[in-house]
CSV table of C-alpha atoms in Angstrom, one decimal:
chain,number,residue,atom,x,y,z
A,1,UNK,CA,0.1,0.1,0.1
A,2,UNK,CA,3.0,2.4,0.5
A,3,UNK,CA,4.4,1.6,-2.8
A,4,UNK,CA,0.9,2.4,-4.2
A,5,UNK,CA,0.7,5.9,-2.0
A,6,UNK,CA,3.8,6.9,-3.3
A,7,UNK,CA,2.6,6.4,-7.2
A,8,UNK,CA,-0.1,8.5,-6.1
A,9,UNK,CA,2.2,11.8,-4.8
A,10,UNK,CA,4.8,11.2,-7.7
A,11,UNK,CA,1.8,11.1,-10.2
A,12,UNK,CA,0.0,14.7,-8.4
A,13,UNK,CA,3.3,15.8,-8.8
A,14,UNK,CA,4.4,15.5,-11.5
A,15,UNK,CA,1.1,16.8,-13.2
A,16,UNK,CA,2.6,20.0,-11.7
A,17,UNK,CA,5.0,20.1,-13.2
A,18,UNK,CA,4.2,18.9,-16.3
A,19,UNK,CA,1.6,22.3,-16.3
A,20,UNK,CA,4.1,24.0,-15.4
A,21,UNK,CA,7.2,23.8,-17.8
A,22,UNK,CA,4.1,24.6,-20.2
A,23,UNK,CA,3.4,27.6,-18.4
A,24,UNK,CA,7.1,28.9,-18.4
A,25,UNK,CA,8.3,27.6,-21.9
A,26,UNK,CA,5.0,29.6,-23.0
A,27,UNK,CA,5.3,32.5,-21.0
A,28,UNK,CA,9.1,32.6,-20.0
A,29,UNK,CA,11.1,31.6,-22.5
A,30,UNK,CA,9.4,33.0,-25.2
A,31,UNK,CA,10.3,36.3,-23.4
A,32,UNK,CA,13.9,37.4,-25.6
A,33,UNK,CA,16.4,38.4,-23.3
A,34,UNK,CA,19.7,40.7,-24.5
A,35,UNK,CA,22.8,38.6,-22.7
A,36,UNK,CA,23.4,35.1,-21.3
A,37,UNK,CA,23.5,35.7,-19.1
A,38,UNK,CA,19.9,36.7,-18.7
A,39,UNK,CA,19.0,33.8,-20.2
A,40,UNK,CA,20.9,31.9,-18.0
A,41,UNK,CA,18.4,33.3,-15.3
A,42,UNK,CA,15.1,33.2,-17.1
A,43,UNK,CA,15.8,29.0,-16.8
A,44,UNK,CA,17.0,29.0,-13.3
A,45,UNK,CA,14.2,31.6,-12.1
A,46,UNK,CA,11.5,29.0,-13.8
A,47,UNK,CA,12.8,26.5,-12.5
A,48,UNK,CA,12.4,28.0,-9.1
A,49,UNK,CA,8.3,28.7,-9.6
A,50,UNK,CA,8.2,25.2,-10.5
A,51,UNK,CA,9.7,23.7,-7.8
A,52,UNK,CA,7.4,25.3,-6.3
A,53,UNK,CA,4.3,24.3,-7.6
A,54,UNK,CA,5.6,20.9,-7.1
A,55,UNK,CA,6.0,21.5,-2.8
A,56,UNK,CA,2.1,22.9,-3.4
A,57,UNK,CA,1.0,19.2,-1.7
A,58,UNK,CA,3.0,19.2,1.1
A,59,UNK,CA,4.6,22.6,1.8
A,60,UNK,CA,1.5,25.1,0.5
A,61,UNK,CA,3.6,28.4,1.8
A,62,UNK,CA,6.8,27.1,0.9
A,63,UNK,CA,5.8,26.2,-3.4
A,64,UNK,CA,3.9,29.5,-2.5
A,65,UNK,CA,6.9,31.8,-1.2
A,66,UNK,CA,9.4,30.1,-3.6
A,67,UNK,CA,6.6,30.6,-6.4
A,68,UNK,CA,6.0,34.1,-5.5
A,69,UNK,CA,9.5,35.7,-5.4
A,70,UNK,CA,10.9,33.8,-8.4
A,71,UNK,CA,8.1,34.5,-10.3
A,72,UNK,CA,8.3,38.9,-8.8
A,73,UNK,CA,12.1,38.4,-10.0
A,74,UNK,CA,12.0,37.5,-13.2
A,75,UNK,CA,9.5,40.0,-14.3
A,76,UNK,CA,11.4,43.3,-12.3
A,77,UNK,CA,14.2,41.3,-14.7
A,78,UNK,CA,12.1,41.5,-17.9
A,79,UNK,CA,12.2,37.5,-18.2
A,80,UNK,CA,9.1,36.1,-17.8
A,81,UNK,CA,4.8,37.6,-19.1
A,82,UNK,CA,3.8,35.1,-16.1
A,83,UNK,CA,1.2,37.0,-14.4
A,84,UNK,CA,1.1,35.5,-11.3
A,85,UNK,CA,-0.1,31.8,-13.0
A,86,UNK,CA,2.0,29.5,-11.2
A,87,UNK,CA,2.1,30.7,-8.0
A,88,UNK,CA,-1.7,31.1,-7.7
A,89,UNK,CA,-1.8,27.4,-8.1
A,90,UNK,CA,0.6,27.1,-5.1
A,91,UNK,CA,-1.7,30.4,-3.5
A,92,UNK,CA,-5.1,27.8,-4.5
A,93,UNK,CA,-3.7,24.7,-2.1
A,94,UNK,CA,-2.6,27.9,0.7
A,95,UNK,CA,-6.2,28.4,0.7
A,96,UNK,CA,-7.7,24.9,0.4
A,97,UNK,CA,-5.4,23.7,3.3
A,98,UNK,CA,-5.4,27.2,5.5
A,99,UNK,CA,-8.0,29.8,4.5
A,100,UNK,CA,-11.1,30.7,6.6
A,101,UNK,CA,-12.5,32.8,5.1
A,102,UNK,CA,-12.5,34.1,1.0
A,103,UNK,CA,-12.1,37.9,1.3
A,104,UNK,CA,-10.2,38.7,4.5
A,105,UNK,CA,-9.2,41.9,5.5
A,106,UNK,CA,-5.0,41.9,3.7
A,107,UNK,CA,-6.7,40.7,0.4
A,108,UNK,CA,-9.4,43.9,0.2
A,109,UNK,CA,-7.0,46.0,1.4
A,110,UNK,CA,-4.4,44.7,-1.9
A,111,UNK,CA,-7.6,44.9,-4.1
A,112,UNK,CA,-7.8,48.9,-2.9
A,113,UNK,CA,-4.5,50.1,-3.1
A,114,UNK,CA,-4.5,48.3,-6.8
A,115,UNK,CA,-8.2,50.5,-7.4
A,116,UNK,CA,-6.1,53.5,-6.3
A,117,UNK,CA,-3.5,53.6,-8.0
A,118,UNK,CA,-5.2,53.0,-11.4
A,119,UNK,CA,-7.0,55.8,-10.5
A,120,UNK,CA,-5.6,58.8,-9.2
A,121,UNK,CA,-1.6,57.9,-10.9
A,122,UNK,CA,-0.9,58.4,-14.0
A,123,UNK,CA,0.4,56.3,-16.3
A,124,UNK,CA,1.0,57.2,-19.3
A,125,UNK,CA,4.0,55.6,-21.1
A,126,UNK,CA,3.7,52.3,-18.1
A,127,UNK,CA,0.2,51.2,-19.2
A,128,UNK,CA,1.5,46.9,-20.4
A,129,UNK,CA,3.4,47.3,-16.2
A,130,UNK,CA,-0.1,48.2,-15.5
A,131,UNK,CA,-2.3,46.1,-17.3
A,132,UNK,CA,0.8,43.1,-15.5
A,133,UNK,CA,-0.3,44.1,-11.9
A,134,UNK,CA,-3.8,44.3,-12.1
A,135,UNK,CA,-4.1,40.7,-14.0
A,136,UNK,CA,-1.7,39.5,-11.3
A,137,UNK,CA,-4.0,40.5,-9.1
A,138,UNK,CA,-6.8,39.2,-10.6
A,139,UNK,CA,-4.7,35.7,-11.0
A,140,UNK,CA,-4.3,35.1,-7.2
A,141,UNK,CA,-7.4,36.9,-5.7
A,142,UNK,CA,-8.9,34.0,-7.6
A,143,UNK,CA,-6.8,31.6,-6.6
A,144,UNK,CA,-7.0,32.1,-3.3
A,145,UNK,CA,-10.9,32.3,-3.1
A,146,UNK,CA,-11.2,29.0,-5.0
A,147,UNK,CA,-9.1,27.8,-2.6
A,148,UNK,CA,-11.3,29.1,0.6
A,149,UNK,CA,-14.2,27.6,-1.3
A,150,UNK,CA,-13.0,24.5,-1.7
A,151,UNK,CA,-11.6,24.1,1.9
A,152,UNK,CA,-15.4,25.9,2.6
A,153,UNK,CA,-17.1,22.8,1.0
A,154,UNK,CA,-15.5,20.3,2.5
A,155,UNK,CA,-16.3,21.2,5.8
A,156,UNK,CA,-20.0,21.6,4.4
A,157,UNK,CA,-20.2,18.2,3.4
A,158,UNK,CA,-18.5,16.8,6.2
A,159,UNK,CA,-21.0,18.4,8.6
A,160,UNK,CA,-24.0,17.6,6.8
A,161,UNK,CA,-22.6,13.7,7.7
A,162,UNK,CA,-22.2,14.4,10.6
A,163,UNK,CA,-25.6,15.7,11.3
A,164,UNK,CA,-26.8,12.5,9.0
A,165,UNK,CA,-25.3,10.2,11.7
A,166,UNK,CA,-26.3,11.5,14.6
A,167,UNK,CA,-29.8,11.3,13.1
A,168,UNK,CA,-29.3,7.3,12.4
A,169,UNK,CA,-28.2,6.6,16.0
A,170,UNK,CA,-30.8,7.5,17.6
A,171,UNK,CA,-32.6,5.5,15.5
A,172,UNK,CA,-30.3,3.2,16.2
A,173,UNK,CA,-30.5,3.0,19.7
A,174,UNK,CA,-34.8,3.2,20.2
A,175,UNK,CA,-34.7,0.6,18.0
A,176,UNK,CA,-32.2,-1.1,20.2
A,177,UNK,CA,-34.2,-0.5,23.3
A,178,UNK,CA,-37.9,-0.8,22.3
A,179,UNK,CA,-36.6,-4.4,21.5
A,180,UNK,CA,-35.1,-5.4,24.0
A,181,UNK,CA,-37.4,-4.4,26.2
A,182,UNK,CA,-41.3,-5.1,25.5
A,183,UNK,CA,-39.0,-8.7,24.8
A,184,UNK,CA,-37.9,-8.3,28.2
A,185,UNK,CA,-41.3,-7.1,29.7
A,186,UNK,CA,-43.3,-9.9,27.9
A,187,UNK,CA,-41.6,-13.0,29.3
A,188,UNK,CA,-41.4,-11.2,32.9
A,189,UNK,CA,-44.8,-10.7,32.9
A,190,UNK,CA,-46.0,-14.3,31.9
A,191,UNK,CA,-44.1,-15.2,34.1
A,192,UNK,CA,-45.2,-13.5,37.1
A,193,UNK,CA,-48.5,-14.3,35.9
A,194,UNK,CA,-48.7,-18.2,35.2
A,195,UNK,CA,-48.4,-20.0,38.7
A,196,UNK,CA,-48.3,-23.3,37.3
A,197,UNK,CA,-44.6,-22.5,35.6
A,198,UNK,CA,-42.1,-25.1,36.6
A,199,UNK,CA,-39.0,-24.2,38.0
A,200,UNK,CA,-37.3,-25.2,34.9
A,201,UNK,CA,-39.3,-23.1,32.7
A,202,UNK,CA,-38.0,-20.1,34.8
A,203,UNK,CA,-34.4,-20.7,35.0
A,204,UNK,CA,-35.4,-21.3,31.0
A,205,UNK,CA,-36.7,-18.1,30.8
A,206,UNK,CA,-35.1,-15.8,33.2
A,207,UNK,CA,-32.3,-17.1,30.9
A,208,UNK,CA,-33.6,-16.1,27.8
A,209,UNK,CA,-34.1,-12.5,29.5
A,210,UNK,CA,-30.5,-12.9,30.2
A,211,UNK,CA,-28.7,-13.0,27.1
A,212,UNK,CA,-31.2,-10.8,25.7
A,213,UNK,CA,-30.0,-7.3,28.1
A,214,UNK,CA,-26.6,-8.8,27.5
A,215,UNK,CA,-26.0,-8.5,23.8
A,216,UNK,CA,-29.0,-5.0,23.7
A,217,UNK,CA,-25.7,-4.1,26.3
A,218,UNK,CA,-23.3,-5.1,23.7
A,219,UNK,CA,-24.8,-2.7,21.2
A,220,UNK,CA,-25.6,0.0,23.2
A,221,UNK,CA,-22.0,-0.3,24.6
A,222,UNK,CA,-20.8,-0.5,21.0
A,223,UNK,CA,-23.1,2.7,19.8
A,224,UNK,CA,-22.2,4.5,22.7
A,225,UNK,CA,-19.0,4.6,22.9
A,226,UNK,CA,-18.3,6.7,20.0
A,227,UNK,CA,-21.8,9.1,20.7
A,228,UNK,CA,-19.0,11.7,22.1
A,229,UNK,CA,-18.4,12.7,18.7
A,230,UNK,CA,-20.2,11.8,15.5
A,231,UNK,CA,-22.7,9.1,16.9
A,232,UNK,CA,-22.5,5.6,14.7
A,233,UNK,CA,-24.9,5.1,10.9
A,234,UNK,CA,-27.1,1.8,10.7
A,235,UNK,CA,-24.7,-0.5,11.1
A,236,UNK,CA,-26.5,-2.9,12.3
A,237,UNK,CA,-28.5,-3.6,8.9
A,238,UNK,CA,-26.6,-2.9,5.8
A,239,UNK,CA,-24.2,-4.8,4.1
A,240,UNK,CA,-20.2,-3.6,5.8
A,241,UNK,CA,-19.3,-3.3,1.9
A,242,UNK,CA,-22.3,-0.9,0.7
A,243,UNK,CA,-20.8,0.8,4.6
A,244,UNK,CA,-17.1,1.3,2.9
A,245,UNK,CA,-18.5,2.0,-0.3
A,246,UNK,CA,-21.0,5.0,0.9
A,247,UNK,CA,-18.1,6.6,2.9
A,248,UNK,CA,-15.9,7.0,0.4
A,249,UNK,CA,-18.0,8.7,-1.5
A,250,UNK,CA,-18.9,10.7,0.5
A,251,UNK,CA,-15.3,11.7,0.8
A,252,UNK,CA,-15.1,12.0,-3.4
A,253,UNK,CA,-18.2,14.5,-3.3
A,254,UNK,CA,-16.4,16.6,-0.6
A,255,UNK,CA,-13.4,16.7,-3.2
A,256,UNK,CA,-11.4,13.9,-1.8
A,257,UNK,CA,-9.7,11.2,-4.2
A,258,UNK,CA,-11.4,7.8,-2.6
A,259,UNK,CA,-9.9,4.7,-3.3
A,260,UNK,CA,-11.5,1.9,-1.2
A,261,UNK,CA,-9.9,-2.3,-1.0
A,262,UNK,CA,-11.8,-4.7,0.7
A,263,UNK,CA,-11.6,-8.0,0.1
A,264,UNK,CA,-13.0,-11.3,3.2
A,265,UNK,CA,-15.3,-8.3,5.2
A,266,UNK,CA,-18.0,-10.1,3.6
A,267,UNK,CA,-19.3,-12.3,6.8
A,268,UNK,CA,-18.0,-10.5,10.2
A,269,UNK,CA,-19.6,-10.6,12.8
A,270,UNK,CA,-22.1,-6.9,13.7
A,271,UNK,CA,-19.6,-5.8,16.2
A,272,UNK,CA,-16.7,-6.1,13.9
A,273,UNK,CA,-18.9,-4.0,11.1
A,274,UNK,CA,-20.0,-1.4,14.1
A,275,UNK,CA,-15.8,-0.8,14.6
A,276,UNK,CA,-14.6,-1.8,11.7
A,277,UNK,CA,-17.2,1.2,9.9
A,278,UNK,CA,-16.8,3.2,12.7
A,279,UNK,CA,-13.1,3.7,12.3
A,280,UNK,CA,-12.6,4.3,8.8
A,281,UNK,CA,-16.3,7.1,8.7
A,282,UNK,CA,-13.5,9.1,11.1
A,283,UNK,CA,-10.8,8.8,9.8
A,284,UNK,CA,-12.1,9.9,6.8
A,285,UNK,CA,-14.0,12.3,8.2
A,286,UNK,CA,-10.7,14.2,9.4
A,287,UNK,CA,-8.8,13.8,6.3
A,288,UNK,CA,-11.9,16.2,4.6
A,289,UNK,CA,-12.4,18.6,7.5
A,290,UNK,CA,-8.8,19.0,9.5
A,291,UNK,CA,-5.9,17.5,6.3
A,292,UNK,CA,-6.4,19.7,3.6
A,293,UNK,CA,-5.9,16.2,1.9
A,294,UNK,CA,-6.4,15.7,-1.9
A,295,UNK,CA,-6.3,11.3,-1.6
A,296,UNK,CA,-7.1,9.4,0.3
A,297,UNK,CA,-7.2,5.6,0.5
A,298,UNK,CA,-8.9,3.1,2.5
A,299,UNK,CA,-7.8,-1.2,3.1
A,300,UNK,CA,-9.5,-3.6,4.8
A,301,UNK,CA,-8.3,-7.5,4.9
A,302,UNK,CA,-9.5,-9.9,5.8
A,303,UNK,CA,-7.8,-13.6,7.0
A,304,UNK,CA,-9.6,-16.5,9.6
A,305,UNK,CA,-7.5,-14.9,12.8
A,306,UNK,CA,-7.4,-11.6,12.3
A,307,UNK,CA,-9.3,-8.3,9.6
A,308,UNK,CA,-6.7,-6.0,9.0
A,309,UNK,CA,-7.8,-1.8,8.9
A,310,UNK,CA,-5.6,0.8,7.3
A,311,UNK,CA,-6.9,4.1,6.4
A,312,UNK,CA,-4.7,6.9,5.2
A,313,UNK,CA,-4.1,10.0,2.8
A,314,UNK,CA,-1.9,12.4,2.0
A,315,UNK,CA,-2.7,15.5,4.1
A,316,UNK,CA,-0.4,17.8,6.4
A,317,UNK,CA,0.1,14.3,8.5
A,318,UNK,CA,-0.1,17.2,11.3
A,319,UNK,CA,-0.9,14.4,15.3
A,320,UNK,CA,-1.9,17.5,17.0
A,321,UNK,CA,-5.0,18.9,14.9
A,322,UNK,CA,-6.4,15.0,14.7
A,323,UNK,CA,-6.9,15.3,18.5
A,324,UNK,CA,-9.7,17.3,18.8
A,325,UNK,CA,-12.5,16.1,20.2
A,326,UNK,CA,-12.4,12.5,21.3
A,327,UNK,CA,-12.8,11.6,17.4
A,328,UNK,CA,-9.1,9.3,17.9
A,329,UNK,CA,-9.4,8.5,21.4
A,330,UNK,CA,-12.2,6.1,20.1
A,331,UNK,CA,-10.6,4.5,17.7
A,332,UNK,CA,-9.1,3.3,20.1
A,333,UNK,CA,-11.8,2.4,22.6
A,334,UNK,CA,-13.6,0.5,20.1
A,335,UNK,CA,-10.3,-1.6,19.5
A,336,UNK,CA,-9.8,-2.0,22.9
A,337,UNK,CA,-13.1,-3.8,24.1
A,338,UNK,CA,-12.1,-6.4,20.3
A,339,UNK,CA,-8.2,-7.1,22.1
A,340,UNK,CA,-7.1,-4.8,19.1
A,341,UNK,CA,-4.0,-3.2,18.7
A,342,UNK,CA,-4.6,0.7,17.4
A,343,UNK,CA,-2.0,2.9,15.7
A,344,UNK,CA,-2.4,6.3,14.3
A,345,UNK,CA,0.4,8.4,13.2
A,346,UNK,CA,2.8,10.6,10.6
A,347,UNK,CA,3.3,9.1,7.6
A,348,UNK,CA,7.5,8.8,6.8
A,349,UNK,CA,6.9,10.9,3.5
A,350,UNK,CA,3.9,12.4,4.2
A,351,UNK,CA,0.1,12.5,5.3
A,352,UNK,CA,-1.4,10.6,8.2
A,353,UNK,CA,-2.5,6.9,8.8
A,354,UNK,CA,-4.7,4.8,11.5
A,355,UNK,CA,-4.5,1.5,10.9
A,356,UNK,CA,-5.9,-0.8,13.4
A,357,UNK,CA,-5.9,-5.1,13.8
A,358,UNK,CA,-8.3,-6.6,15.6
A,359,UNK,CA,-9.0,-10.4,16.4
A,360,UNK,CA,-11.6,-12.5,15.1
A,361,UNK,CA,-11.0,-16.0,16.6
A,362,UNK,CA,-14.2,-16.1,19.5
A,363,UNK,CA,-11.6,-16.8,22.1
A,364,UNK,CA,-9.9,-13.5,22.3
A,365,UNK,CA,-11.8,-11.8,22.1
A,366,UNK,CA,-13.9,-9.8,25.5
A,367,UNK,CA,-16.4,-11.5,27.2
A,368,UNK,CA,-17.7,-8.7,29.9
A,369,UNK,CA,-18.6,-4.9,28.4
């Protein structure tokens, strides 16, 4: 999976580099240079701008600084006609990862300054420079606004998903309690009002009541353990492959390209289905809301003895940001209930990974909840 992840990252970088090379060829190298030294400077600054764009996935702020500095210096030397297009691409990633408002105060100040200069300063003889400044400002403003809108759209999708999950949790709790308590009430009422009930029949009824109550407590504990953050979906009736596919589709809708790989998950116990879906859902939600990721991989595999799941994104990979609320704590507790092992960490080549191994042997699962 690491190899596939690295290949995906390199494909994104290769795509950015290819597009940046086309911009440099069209707007940089077509600008005539009077001396070989300026030609070398033109090529070097163009390469620096390309490097800046290639860093936008892992280090968007550094990429923006490199691309913008290289373009401004080249423009001052008359070596490019690029109106900060490459810098705008990097700024889009900065806004998508860290932006909060599509039109922040600093951006309003820049626009106001450009308007004042355009209106009150005589641009006779500097029309080309003024056009360049205006086009550059438009490119940066558009890039920032588009990046922030992308972030807002991701947050909105994640918030709507969380609301839907809470509503489904309420239905789950109602179904569990209404069924179990109703059945227990009927059995207890029958046992209390039949005078001729044999002791063996009474013990059998009490064993049924005990079994049903334990089963209901187990379901409720599984549901309510995670209710401190975002509630579970209605898992007990839906096939796990469908639920995971729905989670992947939610991420794709939010703009995070998500791949799903599963094997042998069709006949898992209810407790494992709930745990797998909840961990995947929470990890994908974190990727959408907090990481600034553009892609995410989900891998769930089952053997005769254990289940292994891995959810990895290509976001910022800052563990401290992921500990807001009880998200990771809820995942750890779910895995602990099944006597499994849980791990959440930054990936060495960028991004964040959540993984868990759950035993499938009944003897290894906890008997009491």
